[in-house]
Tab-separated table of C-alpha atoms in Angstrom:
chain	number	residue	atom	x	y	z
A	1141	UNK	CA	59.670	84.624	34.174
A	1142	UNK	CA	56.560	82.928	35.489
A	1143	UNK	CA	56.372	82.031	39.167
A	1144	UNK	CA	53.446	79.640	38.774
A	1145	UNK	CA	53.601	76.598	41.022
A	1146	UNK	CA	55.028	73.572	39.276
A	1147	UNK	CA	56.186	70.277	40.711
A	1148	UNK	CA	59.915	69.695	40.668
A	1149	UNK	CA	61.146	66.416	39.152
A	1150	UNK	CA	61.374	63.500	41.597
A	1151	UNK	CA	64.766	63.284	43.261
A	1152	UNK	CA	65.686	66.896	42.509
A	1153	UNK	CA	65.879	69.679	45.041
A	1154	UNK	CA	63.030	72.201	44.802
A	1155	UNK	CA	63.950	75.496	43.145
A	1156	UNK	CA	62.188	78.316	41.395
A	1157	UNK	CA	63.428	81.027	39.051
A	1158	UNK	CA	62.938	84.704	39.809
A	1159	UNK	CA	61.864	87.283	37.254
A	1160	UNK	CA	65.487	88.314	36.752
A	1161	UNK	CA	66.599	84.746	36.096
A	1162	UNK	CA	68.040	83.733	39.482
A	1163	UNK	CA	67.438	80.171	40.623
A	1164	UNK	CA	66.476	80.023	44.301
A	1165	UNK	CA	66.769	76.800	46.287
A	1166	UNK	CA	64.289	76.166	49.087
A	1167	UNK	CA	63.242	73.513	51.581
A	1168	UNK	CA	59.592	72.718	52.180
A	1169	UNK	CA	59.160	70.309	55.096
A	1170	UNK	CA	56.224	68.878	56.995
A	1171	UNK	CA	52.517	68.731	56.261
A	1172	UNK	CA	51.803	70.927	53.238
A	1173	UNK	CA	48.308	71.705	54.538
A	1174	UNK	CA	49.542	72.795	57.988
A	1175	UNK	CA	50.203	76.384	59.137
A	1176	UNK	CA	53.465	77.614	57.639
A	1177	UNK	CA	56.566	78.918	59.388
A	1178	UNK	CA	59.107	80.534	57.067
A	1179	UNK	CA	62.788	80.866	58.008
A	1180	UNK	CA	65.328	83.378	56.698
A	1181	UNK	CA	69.006	82.729	57.388
A	1182	UNK	CA	71.929	84.946	58.329
A	1183	UNK	CA	75.130	85.907	56.525
A	1184	UNK	CA	76.915	84.109	54.885
A	1185	UNK	CA	74.992	80.949	55.639
A	1186	UNK	CA	72.037	79.141	54.073
A	1187	UNK	CA	68.853	77.329	55.065
A	1188	UNK	CA	70.853	74.497	56.667
A	1189	UNK	CA	71.455	76.746	59.658
A	1190	UNK	CA	67.746	76.466	60.518
A	1191	UNK	CA	67.524	72.669	60.279
A	1192	UNK	CA	67.121	72.118	64.034
A	1193	UNK	CA	64.185	74.535	64.273
A	1194	UNK	CA	62.624	73.258	61.047
A	1195	UNK	CA	62.830	69.638	62.201
A	1196	UNK	CA	61.370	70.511	65.591
A	1197	UNK	CA	58.453	72.560	64.266
A	1198	UNK	CA	57.699	70.147	61.427
A	1199	UNK	CA	57.371	67.389	64.000
A	1200	UNK	CA	55.142	69.711	66.046
A	1201	UNK	CA	52.675	69.803	63.163
A	1202	UNK	CA	53.804	72.811	61.130
A	1203	UNK	CA	54.858	73.247	57.528
A	1204	UNK	CA	58.352	74.762	57.544
A	1205	UNK	CA	59.903	76.526	54.577
A	1206	UNK	CA	63.341	78.093	54.173
A	1207	UNK	CA	65.308	79.350	51.191
A	1208	UNK	CA	68.946	79.881	50.335
A	1209	UNK	CA	69.167	83.620	49.649
A	1210	UNK	CA	70.366	84.534	46.154
A	1211	UNK	CA	74.089	83.993	45.966
A	1212	UNK	CA	74.104	81.737	49.031
A	1213	UNK	CA	74.054	77.983	49.522
A	1214	UNK	CA	72.567	76.091	46.577
A	1215	UNK	CA	70.976	79.106	44.901
A	1216	UNK	CA	72.642	80.575	41.832
A	1217	UNK	CA	75.258	83.307	42.204
A	1218	UNK	CA	74.267	86.395	40.207
A	1219	UNK	CA	76.559	89.405	39.978
A	1220	UNK	CA	73.552	91.652	40.573
A	1221	UNK	CA	70.770	92.139	43.104
A	1222	UNK	CA	72.799	91.642	46.270
A	1223	UNK	CA	70.774	94.124	48.295
A	1224	UNK	CA	67.926	94.032	50.776
A	1225	UNK	CA	65.240	95.299	48.391
A	1226	UNK	CA	65.991	92.510	45.938
A	1227	UNK	CA	66.156	89.898	48.697
A	1228	UNK	CA	62.648	90.950	49.782
A	1229	UNK	CA	61.404	90.848	46.182
A	1230	UNK	CA	62.774	87.308	45.832
A	1231	UNK	CA	60.768	86.282	48.895
A	1232	UNK	CA	57.658	87.927	47.475
A	1233	UNK	CA	58.030	85.761	44.380
A	1234	UNK	CA	58.733	82.628	46.435
A	1235	UNK	CA	55.640	83.220	48.585
A	1236	UNK	CA	53.609	83.569	45.379
A	1237	UNK	CA	55.212	80.447	43.928
A	1238	UNK	CA	54.271	78.373	46.991
A	1239	UNK	CA	50.981	80.209	47.626
A	1240	UNK	CA	51.999	80.909	51.231
A	1241	UNK	CA	49.505	82.838	53.362
A	1242	UNK	CA	48.761	83.403	57.041
A	1243	UNK	CA	52.318	82.449	57.952
A	1244	UNK	CA	54.849	83.163	60.660
A	1245	UNK	CA	58.244	84.477	59.539
A	1246	UNK	CA	61.449	83.910	61.499
A	1247	UNK	CA	64.686	85.666	60.609
A	1248	UNK	CA	68.160	85.380	62.112
A	1249	UNK	CA	70.689	88.214	61.873
A	1250	UNK	CA	70.658	89.381	58.221
A	1251	UNK	CA	67.523	87.296	57.834
A	1252	UNK	CA	65.824	89.440	60.460
A	1253	UNK	CA	66.360	92.469	58.269
A	1254	UNK	CA	65.063	90.522	55.291
A	1255	UNK	CA	61.925	89.579	57.227
A	1256	UNK	CA	61.339	93.192	58.275
A	1257	UNK	CA	61.759	94.537	54.740
A	1258	UNK	CA	59.562	91.796	53.252
A	1259	UNK	CA	56.835	92.175	55.868
A	1260	UNK	CA	56.638	95.948	55.526
A	1261	UNK	CA	56.432	95.785	51.722
A	1262	UNK	CA	54.768	92.481	50.877
A	1263	UNK	CA	53.372	91.007	54.095
A	1264	UNK	CA	49.874	92.471	53.944
A	1265	UNK	CA	46.607	90.868	52.829
A	1266	UNK	CA	46.946	87.990	55.288
A	1267	UNK	CA	50.363	86.844	54.114
A	1268	UNK	CA	52.217	87.235	57.407
A	1269	UNK	CA	50.460	87.099	60.776
A	1270	UNK	CA	53.498	87.073	63.096
A	1271	UNK	CA	57.263	87.547	62.862
A	1272	UNK	CA	60.254	86.676	65.016
A	1273	UNK	CA	63.516	88.602	64.811
A	1274	UNK	CA	66.341	86.503	66.248
A	1275	UNK	CA	69.732	88.170	66.852
A	1276	UNK	CA	68.532	90.537	64.149
A	1277	UNK	CA	70.398	93.424	62.518
A	1278	UNK	CA	67.272	95.570	62.869
A	1279	UNK	CA	66.751	98.479	63.134
A	1280	UNK	CA	70.146	99.830	61.977
A	1281	UNK	CA	73.555	98.307	62.561
A	1282	UNK	CA	75.871	101.033	61.293
A	1283	UNK	CA	77.238	103.725	63.603
A	1284	UNK	CA	76.273	107.209	62.414
A	1285	UNK	CA	75.841	110.573	64.164
A	1286	UNK	CA	72.167	109.672	64.592
A	1287	UNK	CA	72.943	106.102	65.642
A	1288	UNK	CA	75.945	106.357	67.992
A	1289	UNK	CA	75.367	102.898	69.500
A	1290	UNK	CA	75.916	101.248	66.111
A	1291	UNK	CA	79.017	99.464	64.855
A	1292	UNK	CA	81.659	101.635	63.118
A	1293	UNK	CA	82.015	101.353	59.347
A	1294	UNK	CA	85.662	100.410	59.859
A	1295	UNK	CA	84.544	97.075	61.298
A	1296	UNK	CA	82.636	96.165	58.145
A	1297	UNK	CA	85.459	97.479	55.966
A	1298	UNK	CA	87.627	95.061	57.910
A	1299	UNK	CA	85.258	92.224	57.044
A	1300	UNK	CA	85.557	93.061	53.352
A	1301	UNK	CA	89.331	93.384	53.497
A	1302	UNK	CA	89.629	90.040	55.281
A	1303	UNK	CA	87.475	88.387	52.616
A	1304	UNK	CA	89.644	89.745	49.822
A	1305	UNK	CA	92.863	88.759	51.551
A	1306	UNK	CA	91.853	85.219	52.558
A	1307	UNK	CA	88.171	84.368	52.636
A	1308	UNK	CA	88.774	80.777	53.743
A	1309	UNK	CA	90.688	81.884	56.832
A	1310	UNK	CA	88.253	84.702	57.649
A	1311	UNK	CA	85.355	82.266	57.406
A	1312	UNK	CA	87.197	80.062	59.884
A	1313	UNK	CA	88.025	82.886	62.300
A	1314	UNK	CA	84.418	84.102	62.631
A	1315	UNK	CA	82.833	80.833	63.860
A	1316	UNK	CA	85.900	79.881	65.889
A	1317	UNK	CA	85.538	83.150	67.773
A	1318	UNK	CA	82.632	85.570	68.206
A	1319	UNK	CA	79.786	84.039	66.179
A	1320	UNK	CA	79.181	81.112	68.534
A	1321	UNK	CA	80.859	82.754	71.524
A	1322	UNK	CA	83.619	80.157	71.466
A	1323	UNK	CA	86.139	82.883	72.343
A	1324	UNK	CA	84.578	83.300	75.789
A	1325	UNK	CA	86.198	81.687	78.871
A	1326	UNK	CA	84.910	78.183	79.638
A	1327	UNK	CA	82.972	77.991	76.359
A	1328	UNK	CA	82.198	74.479	75.144
A	1329	UNK	CA	83.621	74.536	71.639
A	1330	UNK	CA	81.974	72.457	68.902
A	1331	UNK	CA	84.240	71.749	65.951
A	1332	UNK	CA	81.214	70.452	64.104
A	1333	UNK	CA	79.462	73.826	64.298
A	1334	UNK	CA	82.647	75.596	63.191
A	1335	UNK	CA	83.014	73.258	60.215
A	1336	UNK	CA	79.341	73.626	59.294
A	1337	UNK	CA	79.561	77.430	59.374
A	1338	UNK	CA	82.712	77.356	57.247
A	1339	UNK	CA	81.235	75.022	54.643
A	1340	UNK	CA	78.021	77.043	54.381
A	1341	UNK	CA	79.944	80.296	54.092
A	1342	UNK	CA	82.322	78.970	51.455
A	1343	UNK	CA	79.360	77.740	49.396
A	1344	UNK	CA	78.198	81.333	48.970
A	1345	UNK	CA	79.326	83.252	45.906
A	1346	UNK	CA	82.235	85.571	46.649
A	1347	UNK	CA	80.633	88.734	45.299
A	1348	UNK	CA	77.320	87.816	46.927
A	1349	UNK	CA	78.817	87.373	50.388
A	1350	UNK	CA	80.972	90.475	49.920
A	1351	UNK	CA	78.095	92.738	48.881
A	1352	UNK	CA	75.757	91.293	51.500
A	1353	UNK	CA	77.987	92.892	54.147
A	1354	UNK	CA	76.812	96.295	52.911
A	1355	UNK	CA	73.215	95.049	52.751
A	1356	UNK	CA	73.084	93.924	56.388
A	1357	UNK	CA	75.201	96.700	57.859
A	1358	UNK	CA	74.065	99.818	55.978
A	1359	UNK	CA	70.336	99.208	55.496
A	1360	UNK	CA	68.153	101.204	57.876
A	1361	UNK	CA	65.068	99.158	58.861
A	1362	UNK	CA	63.554	101.773	61.159
A	1363	UNK	CA	60.560	102.511	58.940
A	1364	UNK	CA	60.057	98.807	58.212
A	1365	UNK	CA	59.700	98.059	61.918
A	1366	UNK	CA	57.248	100.913	62.360
A	1367	UNK	CA	55.063	99.425	59.617
A	1368	UNK	CA	54.985	95.934	61.164
A	1369	UNK	CA	51.485	96.021	62.675
A	1370	UNK	CA	51.571	92.351	63.693
A	1371	UNK	CA	52.892	90.570	66.816
A	1372	UNK	CA	56.698	90.536	66.627
A	1373	UNK	CA	59.027	88.573	68.890
A	1374	UNK	CA	62.461	90.130	69.376
A	1375	UNK	CA	64.827	87.445	70.665
A	1376	UNK	CA	68.451	88.308	71.442
A	1377	UNK	CA	71.409	87.142	73.486
A	1378	UNK	CA	72.883	89.570	75.996
A	1379	UNK	CA	76.428	88.596	74.925
A	1380	UNK	CA	75.950	88.962	71.163
A	1381	UNK	CA	79.371	90.025	69.841
A	1382	UNK	CA	78.252	90.258	66.201
A	1383	UNK	CA	75.065	92.329	66.601
A	1384	UNK	CA	75.349	94.047	70.005
A	1385	UNK	CA	72.018	94.139	71.787
A	1386	UNK	CA	72.019	97.865	72.593
A	1387	UNK	CA	71.801	99.013	68.970
A	1388	UNK	CA	69.568	96.161	67.823
A	1389	UNK	CA	66.995	94.445	70.026
A	1390	UNK	CA	66.780	97.194	72.638
A	1391	UNK	CA	66.272	99.778	69.904
A	1392	UNK	CA	63.960	97.619	67.789
A	1393	UNK	CA	61.472	96.923	70.554
A	1394	UNK	CA	60.783	100.653	70.884
A	1395	UNK	CA	59.688	100.855	67.241
A	1396	UNK	CA	57.265	97.923	67.194
A	1397	UNK	CA	53.584	98.412	67.955
A	1398	UNK	CA	53.122	94.795	69.078
A	1399	UNK	CA	56.626	93.762	70.050
A	1400	UNK	CA	57.704	91.301	72.744
A	1401	UNK	CA	61.327	91.287	73.877
A	1402	UNK	CA	63.026	88.143	75.178
A	1403	UNK	CA	66.687	88.173	76.183
A	1404	UNK	CA	68.761	85.048	76.762
A	1405	UNK	CA	71.335	85.948	79.435
A	1406	UNK	CA	74.852	85.306	78.181
A	1407	UNK	CA	73.537	84.199	74.800
A	1408	UNK	CA	75.823	84.656	71.767
A	1409	UNK	CA	74.831	85.636	68.242
A	1410	UNK	CA	74.201	82.025	67.232
A	1411	UNK	CA	71.138	81.452	69.407
A	1412	UNK	CA	69.482	78.926	67.012
A	1413	UNK	CA	72.596	76.740	67.321
A	1414	UNK	CA	73.933	77.228	70.849
A	1415	UNK	CA	70.511	77.526	72.502
A	1416	UNK	CA	68.601	75.356	70.033
A	1417	UNK	CA	66.210	73.726	72.534
A	1418	UNK	CA	65.405	77.012	74.246
A	1419	UNK	CA	64.884	78.814	70.941
A	1420	UNK	CA	62.640	75.998	69.730
A	1421	UNK	CA	60.477	76.261	72.850
A	1422	UNK	CA	60.275	80.061	72.653
A	1423	UNK	CA	59.321	79.970	68.974
A	1424	UNK	CA	56.660	77.309	69.521
A	1425	UNK	CA	55.101	79.287	72.364
A	1426	UNK	CA	55.117	82.446	70.265
A	1427	UNK	CA	53.601	80.724	67.233
A	1428	UNK	CA	50.859	79.060	69.299
A	1429	UNK	CA	50.180	82.063	71.537
């Protein structure tokens, strides 16, 4: 199907349709003539998880864009295409649809992998000038003989089993515990953040969220990072219980030709939420620098 730019009807959320017939929801905030910052969300969330950063940067004079990945949030829920290559192709079509160039991409967790795959395959010709990988699954999350610091497959099998048994409870257990670091002693627990995570996760299609576990855990982004010949910020929390820093940020920085590593001491996986003000400041400095 065509990805030509066309105005959406007044009062309706902006969407576009991919070549394989999937409707993708996106947000497009701020001054449309300003430099663009594109956000890619983590599993099993949607673009709402970036609203603090989008609001901040839009008010700082930037155009901010974020999508709901296929099968997530307000996008349609296809039975097919729940893999990193297709996610990157969807972004390629969205960038064409919105005529985005010379932008900065920011990805959290699964979204960091999506940014790396997109940038390595479609980010040339002035499309992407910088990228930020926040609590990112890059370069390779799965434990293998060649990647002993990774997370065992049994952990991700456990995720899938928990989804099949009782997705609603599993999607409550994750934010109540390790995602935000609320299981740590003296943590300040926010029921609002837990409820928001749960509602975003439950909005995702079941098969889409289920298959995305394989996409974020078993995709090797090593070669993608090596091809990223642009400035890349690697931002991670030292107490990330979802994507441990040893196999992710500390490995990723060694593969990037123009990488900058920033670690937030004691930071959990959910840096954009728990350390929103600090993340906003770091991103703004990186974008302007």
